[in-house]
CSV table of C-alpha atoms in Angstrom, one decimal:
chain,number,residue,atom,x,y,z
A,6,UNK,CA,44.1,49.5,144.1
A,7,UNK,CA,42.1,47.5,141.6
A,8,UNK,CA,41.0,49.2,138.4
A,9,UNK,CA,37.3,50.0,138.3
A,10,UNK,CA,36.0,49.7,134.7
A,11,UNK,CA,33.2,52.1,135.4
A,12,UNK,CA,35.7,54.9,136.1
A,13,UNK,CA,37.2,54.7,132.5
A,14,UNK,CA,36.6,58.0,130.8
A,15,UNK,CA,35.9,57.6,127.0
A,16,UNK,CA,37.9,59.9,124.8
A,17,UNK,CA,35.2,60.1,122.1
A,18,UNK,CA,31.4,60.3,122.6
A,19,UNK,CA,29.4,57.1,121.8
A,20,UNK,CA,28.0,56.6,118.2
A,21,UNK,CA,24.3,57.0,117.7
A,22,UNK,CA,22.7,53.7,116.4
A,23,UNK,CA,21.4,53.7,112.9
A,24,UNK,CA,18.1,52.1,111.9
A,25,UNK,CA,18.6,48.5,110.7
A,26,UNK,CA,18.0,47.8,107.0
A,27,UNK,CA,16.4,44.8,105.3
A,28,UNK,CA,19.8,43.8,103.9
A,29,UNK,CA,21.2,43.6,107.4
A,30,UNK,CA,18.3,41.5,108.5
A,31,UNK,CA,18.7,39.2,105.5
A,32,UNK,CA,22.5,38.8,106.1
A,33,UNK,CA,22.0,37.9,109.7
A,34,UNK,CA,19.0,35.6,109.2
A,35,UNK,CA,19.7,33.8,105.9
A,36,UNK,CA,23.2,34.3,104.6
A,37,UNK,CA,24.9,32.0,107.1
A,38,UNK,CA,22.5,29.2,106.1
A,39,UNK,CA,23.2,29.7,102.4
A,40,UNK,CA,26.9,29.7,102.9
A,41,UNK,CA,26.8,26.6,105.0
A,42,UNK,CA,24.6,24.9,102.3
A,43,UNK,CA,27.1,25.8,99.5
A,44,UNK,CA,30.0,24.6,101.6
A,45,UNK,CA,28.2,21.2,102.1
A,46,UNK,CA,27.6,20.9,98.4
A,47,UNK,CA,31.3,21.6,97.6
A,48,UNK,CA,32.4,19.0,100.1
A,49,UNK,CA,30.1,16.4,98.7
A,50,UNK,CA,31.3,17.1,95.1
A,51,UNK,CA,35.0,16.8,96.3
A,52,UNK,CA,34.3,13.5,98.1
A,53,UNK,CA,32.4,12.1,95.1
A,54,UNK,CA,35.2,13.1,92.7
A,55,UNK,CA,37.9,11.7,95.0
A,56,UNK,CA,36.0,8.4,95.1
A,57,UNK,CA,35.8,8.2,91.3
A,58,UNK,CA,39.5,9.1,90.9
A,59,UNK,CA,40.4,6.4,93.5
A,60,UNK,CA,38.5,3.9,91.4
A,61,UNK,CA,40.4,5.0,88.3
A,62,UNK,CA,43.6,6.8,89.4
A,63,UNK,CA,44.9,7.1,85.8
A,64,UNK,CA,41.8,8.9,84.5
A,65,UNK,CA,42.6,12.4,83.3
A,66,UNK,CA,40.9,15.1,85.3
A,67,UNK,CA,40.2,18.6,84.0
A,68,UNK,CA,40.0,21.7,86.3
A,69,UNK,CA,37.0,21.9,88.7
A,70,UNK,CA,37.2,18.1,89.1
A,71,UNK,CA,35.5,17.5,85.7
A,72,UNK,CA,36.6,14.3,84.2
A,73,UNK,CA,37.8,14.3,80.6
A,74,UNK,CA,37.0,11.7,77.9
A,75,UNK,CA,39.2,11.0,74.9
A,76,UNK,CA,37.3,10.8,71.6
A,77,UNK,CA,37.6,7.7,69.5
A,78,UNK,CA,39.6,9.7,66.8
A,79,UNK,CA,42.0,11.0,69.4
A,80,UNK,CA,42.5,7.5,70.9
A,81,UNK,CA,43.3,6.1,67.4
A,82,UNK,CA,45.8,8.9,66.8
A,83,UNK,CA,47.5,8.2,70.1
A,84,UNK,CA,47.7,4.5,69.1
A,85,UNK,CA,49.1,5.4,65.7
A,86,UNK,CA,51.8,7.7,67.2
A,87,UNK,CA,52.9,5.0,69.6
A,88,UNK,CA,53.1,2.4,66.8
A,89,UNK,CA,55.2,4.7,64.6
A,90,UNK,CA,57.6,5.5,67.5
A,91,UNK,CA,58.2,1.8,68.1
A,92,UNK,CA,58.4,0.9,64.4
A,93,UNK,CA,61.0,3.6,63.8
A,94,UNK,CA,63.3,1.9,66.4
A,95,UNK,CA,62.9,-1.4,64.6
A,96,UNK,CA,63.5,0.1,61.2
A,97,UNK,CA,66.7,1.9,62.5
A,98,UNK,CA,68.1,-1.6,63.0
A,99,UNK,CA,67.0,-2.8,59.5
A,100,UNK,CA,64.2,-4.9,61.0
A,101,UNK,CA,61.7,-3.6,58.4
A,102,UNK,CA,59.5,-6.7,58.5
A,103,UNK,CA,59.0,-6.4,62.2
A,104,UNK,CA,58.2,-2.7,61.8
A,105,UNK,CA,55.7,-3.5,59.1
A,106,UNK,CA,54.1,-6.3,61.2
A,107,UNK,CA,53.8,-3.9,64.1
A,108,UNK,CA,52.0,-1.2,62.1
A,109,UNK,CA,49.6,-3.9,60.9
A,110,UNK,CA,48.4,-4.2,64.5
A,111,UNK,CA,46.7,-0.8,64.3
A,112,UNK,CA,43.2,-1.4,65.4
A,113,UNK,CA,41.6,0.6,62.6
A,114,UNK,CA,43.7,-0.9,59.8
A,115,UNK,CA,46.9,0.6,58.3
A,116,UNK,CA,45.1,1.8,55.2
A,117,UNK,CA,42.8,4.1,57.2
A,118,UNK,CA,45.7,6.3,58.4
A,119,UNK,CA,47.7,8.2,55.8
A,120,UNK,CA,50.8,8.5,58.0
A,121,UNK,CA,50.8,4.9,58.9
A,122,UNK,CA,50.3,3.8,55.3
A,123,UNK,CA,53.1,6.0,54.1
A,124,UNK,CA,55.4,4.6,56.8
A,125,UNK,CA,54.4,1.0,55.9
A,126,UNK,CA,55.1,1.6,52.2
A,127,UNK,CA,58.5,3.2,53.0
A,128,UNK,CA,59.5,0.2,55.2
A,129,UNK,CA,58.4,-2.2,52.4
A,130,UNK,CA,60.5,-0.3,49.9
A,131,UNK,CA,63.5,-0.4,52.2
A,132,UNK,CA,63.0,-4.1,52.9
A,133,UNK,CA,63.1,-4.8,49.1
A,134,UNK,CA,66.5,-3.1,48.9
A,135,UNK,CA,68.2,-5.4,51.5
A,136,UNK,CA,70.7,-7.9,50.2
A,137,UNK,CA,70.6,-11.6,51.3
A,138,UNK,CA,73.7,-12.8,53.1
A,139,UNK,CA,73.9,-16.5,53.2
A,140,UNK,CA,77.6,-17.4,54.0
A,141,UNK,CA,76.8,-17.4,57.7
A,142,UNK,CA,79.4,-20.0,58.6
A,143,UNK,CA,82.1,-17.4,57.7
A,144,UNK,CA,81.1,-14.6,60.0
A,145,UNK,CA,84.0,-13.3,62.2
A,146,UNK,CA,83.7,-13.1,66.0
A,147,UNK,CA,85.8,-10.6,68.0
A,148,UNK,CA,86.2,-11.5,71.7
A,149,UNK,CA,87.3,-9.4,74.7
A,150,UNK,CA,88.1,-9.8,78.4
A,151,UNK,CA,86.8,-7.1,80.8
A,152,UNK,CA,88.1,-3.7,79.7
A,153,UNK,CA,90.7,-1.7,81.6
A,154,UNK,CA,89.4,1.7,82.6
A,155,UNK,CA,92.4,2.9,84.7
A,156,UNK,CA,95.5,1.6,82.9
A,157,UNK,CA,98.1,2.9,85.3
A,158,UNK,CA,96.4,1.1,88.2
A,159,UNK,CA,96.1,-2.1,86.2
A,160,UNK,CA,99.8,-2.1,85.2
A,161,UNK,CA,100.8,-1.4,88.8
A,162,UNK,CA,99.0,-4.5,90.2
A,163,UNK,CA,101.8,-6.5,91.8
A,164,UNK,CA,100.3,-9.9,91.1
A,165,UNK,CA,98.5,-9.5,87.7
A,166,UNK,CA,99.8,-6.3,86.2
A,167,UNK,CA,101.8,-8.0,83.5
A,168,UNK,CA,98.8,-10.3,82.6
A,169,UNK,CA,96.5,-7.3,82.4
A,170,UNK,CA,98.9,-5.7,79.9
A,171,UNK,CA,99.2,-8.8,77.9
A,172,UNK,CA,95.6,-10.1,77.7
A,173,UNK,CA,93.3,-7.1,78.2
A,174,UNK,CA,92.1,-4.1,76.2
A,175,UNK,CA,91.5,-0.6,77.5
A,176,UNK,CA,88.2,1.3,77.2
A,177,UNK,CA,90.0,3.8,75.1
A,178,UNK,CA,91.2,1.1,72.7
A,179,UNK,CA,87.8,-0.5,72.6
A,180,UNK,CA,86.1,2.7,71.6
A,181,UNK,CA,88.6,3.1,68.8
A,182,UNK,CA,88.0,-0.4,67.6
A,183,UNK,CA,84.2,0.1,67.6
A,184,UNK,CA,84.6,3.3,65.5
A,185,UNK,CA,86.9,1.5,63.0
A,186,UNK,CA,84.5,-1.5,62.7
A,187,UNK,CA,81.7,0.9,62.0
A,188,UNK,CA,83.7,2.9,59.5
A,189,UNK,CA,84.6,-0.4,57.8
A,190,UNK,CA,80.9,-1.2,57.3
A,191,UNK,CA,80.6,-4.0,59.9
A,192,UNK,CA,77.3,-4.6,61.6
A,193,UNK,CA,76.6,-6.6,64.8
A,194,UNK,CA,74.5,-9.8,64.5
A,195,UNK,CA,73.3,-12.4,67.0
A,196,UNK,CA,74.1,-16.1,66.9
A,197,UNK,CA,70.3,-16.6,66.9
A,198,UNK,CA,70.1,-14.9,63.5
A,199,UNK,CA,73.0,-16.8,62.1
A,200,UNK,CA,71.5,-20.1,63.1
A,201,UNK,CA,67.9,-19.7,64.1
A,202,UNK,CA,66.0,-22.2,66.2
A,203,UNK,CA,62.8,-23.7,64.9
A,204,UNK,CA,60.3,-26.1,66.5
A,205,UNK,CA,58.6,-28.7,64.3
A,206,UNK,CA,55.2,-30.2,64.5
A,207,UNK,CA,56.6,-33.0,66.6
A,208,UNK,CA,57.8,-30.5,69.2
A,209,UNK,CA,61.4,-31.1,68.4
A,210,UNK,CA,63.7,-28.1,68.3
A,211,UNK,CA,66.2,-27.9,65.4
A,212,UNK,CA,68.7,-25.4,64.1
A,213,UNK,CA,68.7,-24.1,60.6
A,214,UNK,CA,71.2,-22.1,58.6
A,215,UNK,CA,70.0,-18.5,58.6
A,216,UNK,CA,69.8,-15.8,55.9
A,217,UNK,CA,70.6,-12.3,56.9
A,218,UNK,CA,69.1,-9.4,54.9
A,219,UNK,CA,71.5,-6.5,55.2
A,220,UNK,CA,72.0,-3.2,53.5
A,221,UNK,CA,74.3,-3.5,50.5
A,222,UNK,CA,77.9,-3.3,51.6
A,223,UNK,CA,77.3,-4.2,55.2
A,224,UNK,CA,79.3,-7.1,56.7
A,225,UNK,CA,78.1,-9.2,59.7
A,226,UNK,CA,80.1,-9.5,62.9
A,227,UNK,CA,79.6,-11.1,66.3
A,228,UNK,CA,81.1,-9.5,69.4
A,229,UNK,CA,81.8,-11.6,72.5
A,230,UNK,CA,82.9,-10.6,76.0
A,231,UNK,CA,83.8,-13.3,78.5
A,232,UNK,CA,84.3,-13.3,82.3
A,233,UNK,CA,81.8,-10.5,82.9
A,234,UNK,CA,81.7,-11.3,86.6
A,235,UNK,CA,84.0,-8.5,87.9
A,236,UNK,CA,85.9,-11.0,89.9
A,237,UNK,CA,86.9,-10.4,93.5
A,238,UNK,CA,90.6,-10.5,92.8
A,239,UNK,CA,90.2,-7.6,90.4
A,240,UNK,CA,88.2,-5.2,92.4
A,241,UNK,CA,88.0,-6.3,96.1
A,242,UNK,CA,91.4,-6.5,97.8
A,243,UNK,CA,90.1,-7.6,101.2
A,244,UNK,CA,87.4,-10.1,100.1
A,245,UNK,CA,84.6,-8.4,102.1
A,246,UNK,CA,82.3,-8.4,99.0
A,247,UNK,CA,82.7,-4.7,98.4
A,248,UNK,CA,84.9,-3.1,95.8
A,249,UNK,CA,87.7,-0.9,97.2
A,250,UNK,CA,90.4,1.6,96.1
A,251,UNK,CA,93.0,-1.2,96.0
A,252,UNK,CA,91.3,-2.7,92.9
A,253,UNK,CA,93.2,-2.9,89.6
A,254,UNK,CA,91.4,-0.2,87.6
A,255,UNK,CA,88.4,-2.2,86.4
A,256,UNK,CA,84.7,-1.5,86.8
A,257,UNK,CA,83.3,-3.3,89.9
A,258,UNK,CA,79.8,-4.1,88.7
A,259,UNK,CA,76.9,-3.3,86.4
A,260,UNK,CA,74.1,-1.1,87.6
A,261,UNK,CA,70.9,0.4,86.2
A,262,UNK,CA,71.1,4.2,86.7
A,263,UNK,CA,68.3,6.7,87.4
A,264,UNK,CA,67.6,7.0,83.7
A,265,UNK,CA,67.2,3.2,83.2
A,266,UNK,CA,70.5,2.8,81.4
A,267,UNK,CA,73.1,0.1,82.1
A,268,UNK,CA,76.2,1.7,83.6
A,269,UNK,CA,79.2,0.6,85.7
A,270,UNK,CA,80.3,1.4,89.2
A,271,UNK,CA,83.9,1.7,89.9
A,272,UNK,CA,86.0,2.6,93.0
A,273,UNK,CA,88.5,5.3,92.0
A,274,UNK,CA,92.0,5.4,93.4
A,275,UNK,CA,90.9,8.0,96.0
A,276,UNK,CA,88.3,5.6,97.4
A,277,UNK,CA,85.3,7.3,95.9
A,278,UNK,CA,82.6,5.3,94.0
A,279,UNK,CA,82.0,6.7,90.5
A,280,UNK,CA,79.5,5.8,87.9
A,281,UNK,CA,80.1,5.7,84.1
A,282,UNK,CA,80.7,3.7,81.0
A,283,UNK,CA,83.7,1.7,82.2
A,284,UNK,CA,83.2,-1.6,80.4
A,285,UNK,CA,81.9,-3.1,77.1
A,286,UNK,CA,78.2,-3.1,77.8
A,287,UNK,CA,77.6,0.6,78.5
A,288,UNK,CA,80.2,1.7,76.0
A,289,UNK,CA,78.5,-0.4,73.3
A,290,UNK,CA,75.1,0.8,74.3
A,291,UNK,CA,76.2,4.4,73.9
A,292,UNK,CA,77.8,3.7,70.5
A,293,UNK,CA,74.7,1.8,69.1
A,294,UNK,CA,72.4,4.5,70.4
A,295,UNK,CA,74.5,7.0,68.4
A,296,UNK,CA,74.8,4.6,65.4
A,297,UNK,CA,71.7,2.3,65.3
A,298,UNK,CA,72.8,1.1,61.9
A,299,UNK,CA,75.7,-0.7,63.6
A,300,UNK,CA,73.2,-3.2,65.0
A,301,UNK,CA,71.2,-5.7,63.0
A,302,UNK,CA,67.8,-6.2,64.6
A,303,UNK,CA,69.1,-4.7,67.9
A,304,UNK,CA,71.9,-7.2,68.4
A,305,UNK,CA,74.8,-6.2,70.6
A,306,UNK,CA,77.1,-8.9,71.9
A,307,UNK,CA,77.4,-12.4,73.5
A,308,UNK,CA,78.1,-11.9,77.3
A,309,UNK,CA,79.7,-15.0,78.9
A,310,UNK,CA,79.9,-15.5,82.6
A,311,UNK,CA,81.3,-18.0,85.0
A,312,UNK,CA,79.4,-19.0,88.2
A,313,UNK,CA,82.0,-19.4,91.0
A,314,UNK,CA,82.3,-15.8,91.9
A,315,UNK,CA,78.9,-14.3,91.3
A,316,UNK,CA,77.4,-12.5,88.3
A,317,UNK,CA,78.0,-9.0,86.9
A,318,UNK,CA,79.8,-7.9,90.1
A,319,UNK,CA,77.2,-9.3,92.5
A,320,UNK,CA,78.4,-12.0,94.8
A,321,UNK,CA,75.7,-14.5,94.2
A,322,UNK,CA,77.7,-17.7,94.7
A,323,UNK,CA,76.4,-19.5,97.9
A,324,UNK,CA,79.9,-19.4,99.5
A,325,UNK,CA,79.2,-15.7,100.0
A,326,UNK,CA,76.6,-16.5,102.6
A,327,UNK,CA,79.2,-18.5,104.6
A,328,UNK,CA,82.2,-16.2,104.2
A,329,UNK,CA,80.4,-12.9,104.6
A,330,UNK,CA,76.8,-13.3,105.7
A,331,UNK,CA,73.4,-14.7,104.7
A,332,UNK,CA,72.0,-11.2,104.7
A,333,UNK,CA,74.6,-9.9,102.4
A,334,UNK,CA,74.2,-12.8,100.0
A,335,UNK,CA,70.4,-12.4,99.9
A,336,UNK,CA,70.8,-8.7,99.0
A,337,UNK,CA,73.2,-9.5,96.2
A,338,UNK,CA,70.9,-12.1,94.8
A,339,UNK,CA,68.0,-9.7,94.8
A,340,UNK,CA,70.0,-6.9,93.3
A,341,UNK,CA,71.3,-8.9,90.3
A,342,UNK,CA,67.9,-9.9,88.9
A,343,UNK,CA,67.0,-6.5,87.4
A,344,UNK,CA,70.6,-6.3,86.0
A,345,UNK,CA,70.1,-9.6,84.2
A,346,UNK,CA,66.8,-8.5,82.8
A,347,UNK,CA,68.3,-5.2,81.6
A,348,UNK,CA,71.2,-6.9,79.9
A,349,UNK,CA,68.8,-9.1,77.9
A,350,UNK,CA,66.4,-6.3,77.1
A,351,UNK,CA,69.3,-4.2,75.8
A,352,UNK,CA,70.0,-6.8,73.1
A,353,UNK,CA,72.7,-9.0,74.7
A,354,UNK,CA,72.8,-12.8,74.6
A,355,UNK,CA,74.0,-14.3,77.9
A,356,UNK,CA,76.2,-17.3,77.7
A,357,UNK,CA,77.9,-19.8,80.0
A,358,UNK,CA,81.7,-19.6,80.4
A,359,UNK,CA,81.6,-22.8,82.4
A,360,UNK,CA,81.0,-22.7,86.1
A,361,UNK,CA,84.6,-22.8,87.2
A,362,UNK,CA,86.4,-21.2,84.2
A,363,UNK,CA,87.7,-24.6,83.2
A,364,UNK,CA,88.8,-26.0,79.8
A,365,UNK,CA,86.3,-28.7,78.8
A,366,UNK,CA,88.6,-30.1,76.1
A,367,UNK,CA,91.0,-31.3,78.8
A,368,UNK,CA,88.6,-32.9,81.2
A,369,UNK,CA,86.4,-36.0,81.2
A,370,UNK,CA,82.7,-36.0,80.5
A,371,UNK,CA,82.1,-36.8,84.2
A,372,UNK,CA,84.0,-33.6,85.2
A,373,UNK,CA,82.1,-31.6,82.7
A,374,UNK,CA,78.9,-32.9,84.2
A,375,UNK,CA,80.0,-32.0,87.7
A,376,UNK,CA,80.9,-28.5,86.6
A,377,UNK,CA,77.6,-27.9,84.9
A,378,UNK,CA,75.7,-29.4,87.8
A,379,UNK,CA,77.0,-26.5,89.9
A,380,UNK,CA,76.0,-24.1,87.1
A,381,UNK,CA,72.5,-25.6,87.1
A,382,UNK,CA,72.2,-25.4,90.8
A,383,UNK,CA,73.6,-22.0,91.5
A,384,UNK,CA,73.3,-19.9,88.3
A,385,UNK,CA,70.3,-21.2,86.3
A,386,UNK,CA,67.9,-20.0,89.0
A,387,UNK,CA,69.1,-16.5,88.3
A,388,UNK,CA,69.9,-16.5,84.6
A,389,UNK,CA,67.3,-19.0,83.5
A,390,UNK,CA,68.2,-21.6,80.8
A,391,UNK,CA,71.2,-20.7,78.7
A,392,UNK,CA,72.0,-22.5,75.5
A,393,UNK,CA,75.2,-20.7,74.4
A,394,UNK,CA,78.6,-22.0,75.7
A,395,UNK,CA,81.8,-20.1,75.3
A,396,UNK,CA,84.9,-22.2,75.8
A,397,UNK,CA,87.5,-20.7,78.2
A,398,UNK,CA,90.9,-20.6,76.5
A,399,UNK,CA,89.2,-21.8,73.3
A,400,UNK,CA,89.5,-25.3,74.8
A,401,UNK,CA,86.8,-27.0,72.7
A,402,UNK,CA,85.7,-30.6,73.3
A,403,UNK,CA,87.4,-33.3,71.2
A,404,UNK,CA,84.4,-34.4,69.1
A,405,UNK,CA,80.7,-33.6,68.8
A,406,UNK,CA,79.6,-37.2,68.8
A,407,UNK,CA,81.1,-38.6,72.0
A,408,UNK,CA,80.4,-38.5,75.7
A,409,UNK,CA,81.5,-34.9,76.2
A,410,UNK,CA,79.1,-33.6,73.7
A,411,UNK,CA,76.3,-35.8,75.0
A,412,UNK,CA,76.7,-34.1,78.4
A,413,UNK,CA,76.6,-30.6,76.9
A,414,UNK,CA,73.5,-31.6,74.8
A,415,UNK,CA,71.8,-32.9,77.9
A,416,UNK,CA,72.4,-29.6,79.7
A,417,UNK,CA,70.7,-27.8,76.8
A,418,UNK,CA,73.6,-26.2,74.9
A,419,UNK,CA,73.1,-25.7,71.2
A,420,UNK,CA,75.6,-22.9,70.4
A,421,UNK,CA,79.3,-23.3,70.9
A,422,UNK,CA,82.0,-20.6,70.6
A,423,UNK,CA,85.6,-21.7,70.6
A,424,UNK,CA,88.7,-19.6,69.9
A,425,UNK,CA,91.1,-19.5,66.9
A,426,UNK,CA,93.2,-16.4,66.1
A,427,UNK,CA,94.8,-18.1,63.1
A,428,UNK,CA,91.7,-17.9,60.9
A,429,UNK,CA,89.5,-14.9,60.1
A,430,UNK,CA,86.3,-16.8,60.6
A,431,UNK,CA,85.0,-20.3,61.0
A,432,UNK,CA,81.7,-21.8,61.7
A,433,UNK,CA,79.7,-25.0,61.5
A,434,UNK,CA,75.9,-25.4,61.5
A,435,UNK,CA,74.0,-28.7,61.8
A,436,UNK,CA,70.5,-29.6,62.8
A,437,UNK,CA,71.6,-30.1,66.4
A,438,UNK,CA,74.2,-27.4,67.1
A,439,UNK,CA,76.0,-24.4,65.7
A,440,UNK,CA,79.7,-23.7,66.2
A,441,UNK,CA,81.8,-20.6,65.7
A,442,UNK,CA,85.4,-19.6,66.4
A,443,UNK,CA,86.3,-16.2,67.9
A,444,UNK,CA,89.4,-14.1,67.7
A,445,UNK,CA,90.6,-12.9,71.1
A,446,UNK,CA,91.6,-9.3,71.1
A,447,UNK,CA,94.5,-8.7,73.5
A,448,UNK,CA,97.2,-6.2,74.1
A,449,UNK,CA,99.8,-8.8,73.2
A,450,UNK,CA,98.0,-9.8,70.0
A,451,UNK,CA,97.6,-6.2,68.8
A,452,UNK,CA,101.3,-5.4,69.6
A,453,UNK,CA,102.9,-8.5,68.3
A,454,UNK,CA,100.5,-9.8,65.6
A,455,UNK,CA,98.5,-6.8,64.4
A,456,UNK,CA,97.9,-8.3,61.0
A,457,UNK,CA,95.5,-10.9,62.6
A,458,UNK,CA,92.9,-8.1,62.8
A,459,UNK,CA,93.7,-6.3,59.5
A,460,UNK,CA,90.4,-7.2,57.9
A,461,UNK,CA,88.5,-5.6,60.8
A,462,UNK,CA,90.6,-2.7,62.2
A,463,UNK,CA,94.0,-1.2,62.3
A,464,UNK,CA,95.6,-2.6,65.5
A,465,UNK,CA,98.6,-0.4,65.3
A,466,UNK,CA,96.5,2.7,65.3
A,467,UNK,CA,94.3,1.5,68.1
A,468,UNK,CA,97.0,0.3,70.6
A,469,UNK,CA,97.9,2.7,73.4
A,470,UNK,CA,101.6,2.1,73.2
A,471,UNK,CA,102.5,5.1,75.2
A,472,UNK,CA,100.3,4.2,78.1
A,473,UNK,CA,101.2,0.5,78.1
A,474,UNK,CA,104.9,0.6,77.7
A,475,UNK,CA,106.5,-2.8,76.8
A,476,UNK,CA,103.8,-5.5,76.3
A,477,UNK,CA,104.6,-9.1,77.1
A,478,UNK,CA,104.4,-11.4,74.1
C-alpha cells in the first residue's frame, strides 16, 4: 500500500507566523543585489591585478593586491649592498683594484655613501701594501694526473694497477699537498697574470711580462691537471658510454650539483652512483672557498684535456655516435656545455693536451697539423678557442722558430707548458709566446725522489705508503 502524505500525523503543532519586519523585506529585496555587486567588483579587481602582474611578473605585490614601489633611497641602498658583496669577493682574492673599480660604478657616486666610501678607502689602503713580484719566469708549476679516490680498486686493476700506483696521486694525498702549500705561503696564479695579453692600436695581440702584486711573503704557484677526460678505460669496462662498478676507482665525470657547485660522479664498487669531491676541481674549489687567500684574483688551475675520448667524462667524440648511438652522442654533447661554462666561471683555464695524447716533439709539423685539425673540428665547437697547450710527457717541440712552432702559432697557441722535474721552475716570455715547465707529482716521484718537491711540500709526510705498498720506480 502506497504511503499517503496526507495521513502523516505531525508530532508538534504548526508555528504561528510572525509579522514580517522591514529588515526582512530589505534582506530579501536588496541584500542579494548588493552582495552580487560587491562580488563583481572583487572579481574585476582580481582580474585587473592579475593582468598587471602578468605584464611585470617580478613586481613586488603587497597584501590585498596592492603593488609596492621602492623609494629611490631604498633602491640605492640595495645597489650599494650588492656592490659591497661582490667587491668583498674580489678583495678576498687580493684583487683590490677590481673591487675599487666596481664600487666606483655606484650610480650615486661612491662619496655619497659612507659605507661604500669606507670600503673603497680600506681597499685602497690594502692595495698600497701589496708587494710587486716581477720574477715571473721563475714561478713553479705543479702538475697532476686524475686523482685516485678508491686506492684499493686502482691498485687491483689487472691492466693498469701498477701504472696507477706509479704515476697518480690520491685525493687524500692531494688534500694534504694543498694544505702544505697553503701553510708554506704559496698562492695560486693564472698564466694570464704571469704573461698578460695586450692588443695594440694596430689590432695585433702581443704578450708582455706581468707584474703580480701580492701580500708580503706570498709566493706564486701554478697548478696543472692533465687528461681531465675521465677516459673510458678508467671508468667504463664494457665501453657502453656509462661508468660501471668495474672502473678503477676514479671519478667518472664532472657535474654541476643542485647547489650550482662542480662535483664528481663516481660508480662505487657496489654499483651505486655517488656524488662528491673525488678529483682536483671540486677538492680545490672547496679548499679555496675555505681559504680565499690561496687564490690570486680567483685563479685555480690549468685544466688540460685531449679530444679523442670526449671531455670531462662526456663522450663527445663523434665516434660515439657510431659505436653507441646518435641519440646518446647528442645528449652527451648537450650535457657537457654547462660543465665547460662552470669550469671557466670557477676560475680554471682550459688547455689543449693535444687531440690524441701525442708527443709533439717526436712528430713532424704535418702530423701536428693533422692532430690539431681534429681538435679544431671536434673540440673547438665545444670549448671555443684555446690558446694554452700542455705537452704530454713534457715532449716539447724542438725549436720555436721552425715549422712545428709555425703550425702551433697558426692554430692560435700562445702559452706552452712542458715538463721538467729536474728544476724547481723555468719560464720564458717573449712578445709572441710564453713558456713554462711543470713538475709532475706522481706516486713514484714522491716515493723515490721526494726532495724534488722539498721547496713546496714534504712528500714523505704526504705519501700514503701504507695504502700503496711498494711503489714502482
